[in-house]
Amino acid sequence: MQHGEKPKKNQKVHSNEKPVCAHLELESEFGDRLRQAIGQRSILSFAKECGISDSLIRKYLAGSVPGLAKAVIMARVSKVSLEWLATGKGHPQAGVDYPDIPALKPVREEQELLETVAKALFEELQRRNLYLEPAGKARLVRVVYRHFAHRNEQPSRDILSDFIDLAAYQQQL
């Protein structure tokens, strides 16, 4: 059976036959709907709000179709219906109720904490004229980030200093 043909009476339709055109149409239209959902925001600011890289958002705008998790995030941030964003069916605002987007707050907070930790550590290493191999820096950032994230605290200079002392001592061994 060709795409677009209706099955004839008593003709079996194989469930593994997928309409190729429908998939291609979904891909091209998804980018258009996403562009509409983003609205006047820049791609970069939208990507940051979503916690998704701007290059990935650009791929979606060019026609790639995201997985469910990413589509949910983009629908919530842009405050449009997930069904509309994913399929084009229904109205963009149908059934939308995303008041505070609580699921996304932690992502932004975690990203901000990671950036704060990395910046503070690199500045302190530079201030002390200490050199760590890139892998050592990455481990230090990971450990310190986990420390503060687990305790739900903001980095303090004293604790950062202690971690740097440990890293410098370990590097000497």
Short mmCIF file of C-alpha atoms in Angstrom, two decimals:
data_model
loop_
_atom_site.label_atom_id
_atom_site.label_comp_id
_atom_site.label_asym_id
_atom_site.label_seq_id
_atom_site.Cartn_x
_atom_site.Cartn_y
_atom_site.Cartn_z
CA MET A 1 0.00 0.00 0.00
CA GLN A 2 1.40 3.41 -0.96
CA HIS A 3 1.50 6.37 1.44
CA GLY A 4 -1.74 8.32 1.29
CA GLU A 5 -3.76 5.40 -0.13
CA LYS A 6 -6.72 4.14 1.81
CA PRO A 7 -6.82 0.39 2.37
CA LYS A 8 -9.17 -1.48 0.05
CA LYS A 9 -11.90 -3.58 1.55
CA ASN A 10 -10.41 -6.66 3.26
CA GLN A 11 -6.83 -5.44 2.57
CA LYS A 12 -4.48 -5.91 5.50
CA VAL A 13 -2.52 -2.91 6.69
CA HIS A 14 0.78 -3.80 8.30
CA SER A 15 1.32 -1.98 11.59
CA ASN A 16 5.03 -1.53 10.83
CA GLU A 17 4.27 0.67 7.81
CA LYS A 18 4.96 4.26 8.81
CA PRO A 19 3.95 7.22 6.73
CA VAL A 20 7.29 8.79 5.86
CA CYS A 21 5.69 12.06 4.78
CA ALA A 22 3.98 12.54 8.15
CA HIS A 23 7.30 12.22 9.99
CA LEU A 24 9.01 14.72 7.68
CA GLU A 25 6.07 17.10 8.03
CA LEU A 26 6.22 16.79 11.83
CA GLU A 27 9.92 17.64 11.81
CA SER A 28 9.60 20.75 9.65
CA GLU A 29 6.53 22.03 11.46
CA PHE A 30 8.02 21.46 14.92
CA GLY A 31 10.67 24.09 14.26
CA ASP A 32 7.99 26.55 13.18
CA ARG A 33 5.93 25.91 16.32
CA LEU A 34 8.99 26.20 18.53
CA ARG A 35 9.88 29.53 16.91
CA GLN A 36 6.34 30.72 17.62
CA ALA A 37 6.56 29.47 21.23
CA ILE A 38 9.88 31.26 21.82
CA GLY A 39 8.29 34.49 20.64
CA GLN A 40 10.35 37.67 21.05
CA ARG A 41 12.97 36.08 23.31
CA SER A 42 16.43 35.42 22.00
CA ILE A 43 17.36 31.80 21.38
CA LEU A 44 20.14 32.13 23.96
CA SER A 45 17.86 33.42 26.72
CA PHE A 46 15.23 30.77 25.93
CA ALA A 47 17.89 28.06 25.99
CA LYS A 48 19.17 29.27 29.37
CA GLU A 49 15.64 29.29 30.80
CA CYS A 50 15.20 25.71 29.62
CA GLY A 51 18.60 24.52 30.78
CA ILE A 52 19.26 23.32 27.22
CA SER A 53 22.19 24.41 25.05
CA ASP A 54 21.41 27.08 22.48
CA SER A 55 22.96 24.88 19.76
CA LEU A 56 20.40 22.17 20.55
CA ILE A 57 17.57 24.72 20.42
CA ARG A 58 18.89 25.81 17.00
CA LYS A 59 18.82 22.16 15.83
CA TYR A 60 15.19 21.92 16.92
CA LEU A 61 14.41 25.16 15.07
CA ALA A 62 16.08 23.68 11.98
CA GLY A 63 13.81 20.64 12.10
CA SER A 64 15.17 18.09 14.57
CA VAL A 65 12.51 16.71 16.89
CA PRO A 66 13.34 16.57 20.62
CA GLY A 67 12.66 13.75 23.00
CA LEU A 68 9.74 13.95 25.39
CA ALA A 69 11.72 15.32 28.35
CA LYS A 70 13.11 18.25 26.35
CA ALA A 71 9.73 18.93 24.72
CA VAL A 72 8.08 19.09 28.15
CA ILE A 73 10.68 21.57 29.38
CA MET A 74 10.33 23.79 26.31
CA ALA A 75 6.52 23.71 26.53
CA ARG A 76 6.61 24.66 30.21
CA VAL A 77 9.10 27.50 29.72
CA SER A 78 7.24 28.91 26.73
CA LYS A 79 3.89 28.29 28.45
CA VAL A 80 2.34 26.48 25.51
CA SER A 81 0.48 23.20 25.31
CA LEU A 82 2.80 20.21 25.01
CA GLU A 83 0.38 18.57 22.57
CA TRP A 84 0.40 21.67 20.37
CA LEU A 85 4.19 22.02 20.49
CA ALA A 86 4.77 18.34 19.70
CA THR A 87 2.04 17.73 17.13
CA GLY A 88 0.47 21.04 16.12
CA LYS A 89 -2.94 19.78 17.24
CA GLY A 90 -5.15 21.94 19.40
CA HIS A 91 -4.52 25.48 20.51
CA PRO A 92 -1.12 26.65 21.80
CA GLN A 93 -2.64 27.77 25.10
CA ALA A 94 -5.12 24.89 25.54
CA GLY A 95 -5.01 23.52 29.07
CA VAL A 96 -1.79 25.32 29.92
CA ASP A 97 -1.24 25.99 33.60
CA TYR A 98 2.45 26.46 34.38
CA PRO A 99 2.44 29.18 37.06
CA ASP A 100 5.95 29.04 38.54
CA ILE A 101 7.58 26.26 36.56
CA PRO A 102 8.89 24.74 39.79
CA ALA A 103 10.59 21.81 38.07
CA LEU A 104 12.93 24.18 36.25
CA LYS A 105 13.99 26.28 39.21
CA PRO A 106 16.41 23.69 40.54
CA VAL A 107 18.10 23.35 37.16
CA ARG A 108 18.80 27.09 37.02
CA GLU A 109 19.88 27.16 40.67
CA GLU A 110 22.20 24.19 40.16
CA GLN A 111 23.70 25.79 37.07
CA GLU A 112 24.23 29.06 38.94
CA LEU A 113 25.83 27.23 41.87
CA LEU A 114 28.14 25.31 39.53
CA GLU A 115 29.18 28.53 37.78
CA THR A 116 29.74 30.30 41.12
CA VAL A 117 31.85 27.44 42.47
CA ALA A 118 33.97 27.17 39.32
CA LYS A 119 34.55 30.92 39.11
CA ALA A 120 35.45 31.24 42.81
CA LEU A 121 37.82 28.26 42.66
CA PHE A 122 39.59 29.47 39.54
CA GLU A 123 39.97 32.98 40.98
CA GLU A 124 41.38 31.61 44.24
CA LEU A 125 43.79 29.31 42.40
CA GLN A 126 44.97 32.27 40.33
CA ARG A 127 45.26 34.51 43.40
CA ARG A 128 47.49 31.93 45.07
CA ASN A 129 49.48 31.22 41.88
CA LEU A 130 48.59 27.54 42.13
CA TYR A 131 48.46 25.35 39.06
CA LEU A 132 46.29 22.26 38.78
CA GLU A 133 46.11 20.03 35.74
CA PRO A 134 42.77 20.41 33.91
CA ALA A 135 41.59 17.03 35.21
CA GLY A 136 42.50 18.12 38.74
CA LYS A 137 40.55 21.36 38.31
CA ALA A 138 37.55 19.42 37.03
CA ARG A 139 37.66 17.04 40.02
CA LEU A 140 38.01 19.96 42.43
CA VAL A 141 35.02 21.77 40.91
CA ARG A 142 32.96 18.56 41.02
CA VAL A 143 33.79 17.83 44.66
CA VAL A 144 33.23 21.39 45.84
CA TYR A 145 30.01 21.72 43.84
CA ARG A 146 28.67 18.49 45.36
CA HIS A 147 29.65 19.69 48.83
CA PHE A 148 27.65 22.91 48.55
CA ALA A 149 24.76 21.39 46.57
CA HIS A 150 24.31 18.63 49.16
CA ARG A 151 24.20 21.17 51.99
CA ASN A 152 22.12 23.65 49.98
CA GLU A 153 24.62 26.41 50.80
CA GLN A 154 26.38 29.12 48.86
CA PRO A 155 30.19 28.83 48.63
CA SER A 156 32.21 30.49 51.37
CA ARG A 157 35.78 31.59 50.85
CA ASP A 158 37.03 29.67 53.93
CA ILE A 159 35.65 26.35 52.74
CA LEU A 160 36.84 26.94 49.18
CA SER A 161 40.28 27.70 50.59
CA ASP A 162 40.28 24.44 52.55
CA PHE A 163 39.38 22.44 49.45
CA ILE A 164 42.14 24.16 47.47
CA ASP A 165 44.64 23.38 50.26
CA LEU A 166 43.66 19.71 50.07
CA ALA A 167 43.92 19.65 46.28
CA ALA A 168 47.33 21.36 46.32
CA TYR A 169 48.58 18.97 49.02
CA GLN A 170 47.30 15.93 47.10
CA GLN A 171 48.99 17.16 43.91
CA GLN A 172 52.35 17.34 45.78
CA LEU A 173 52.12 13.68 46.80
#
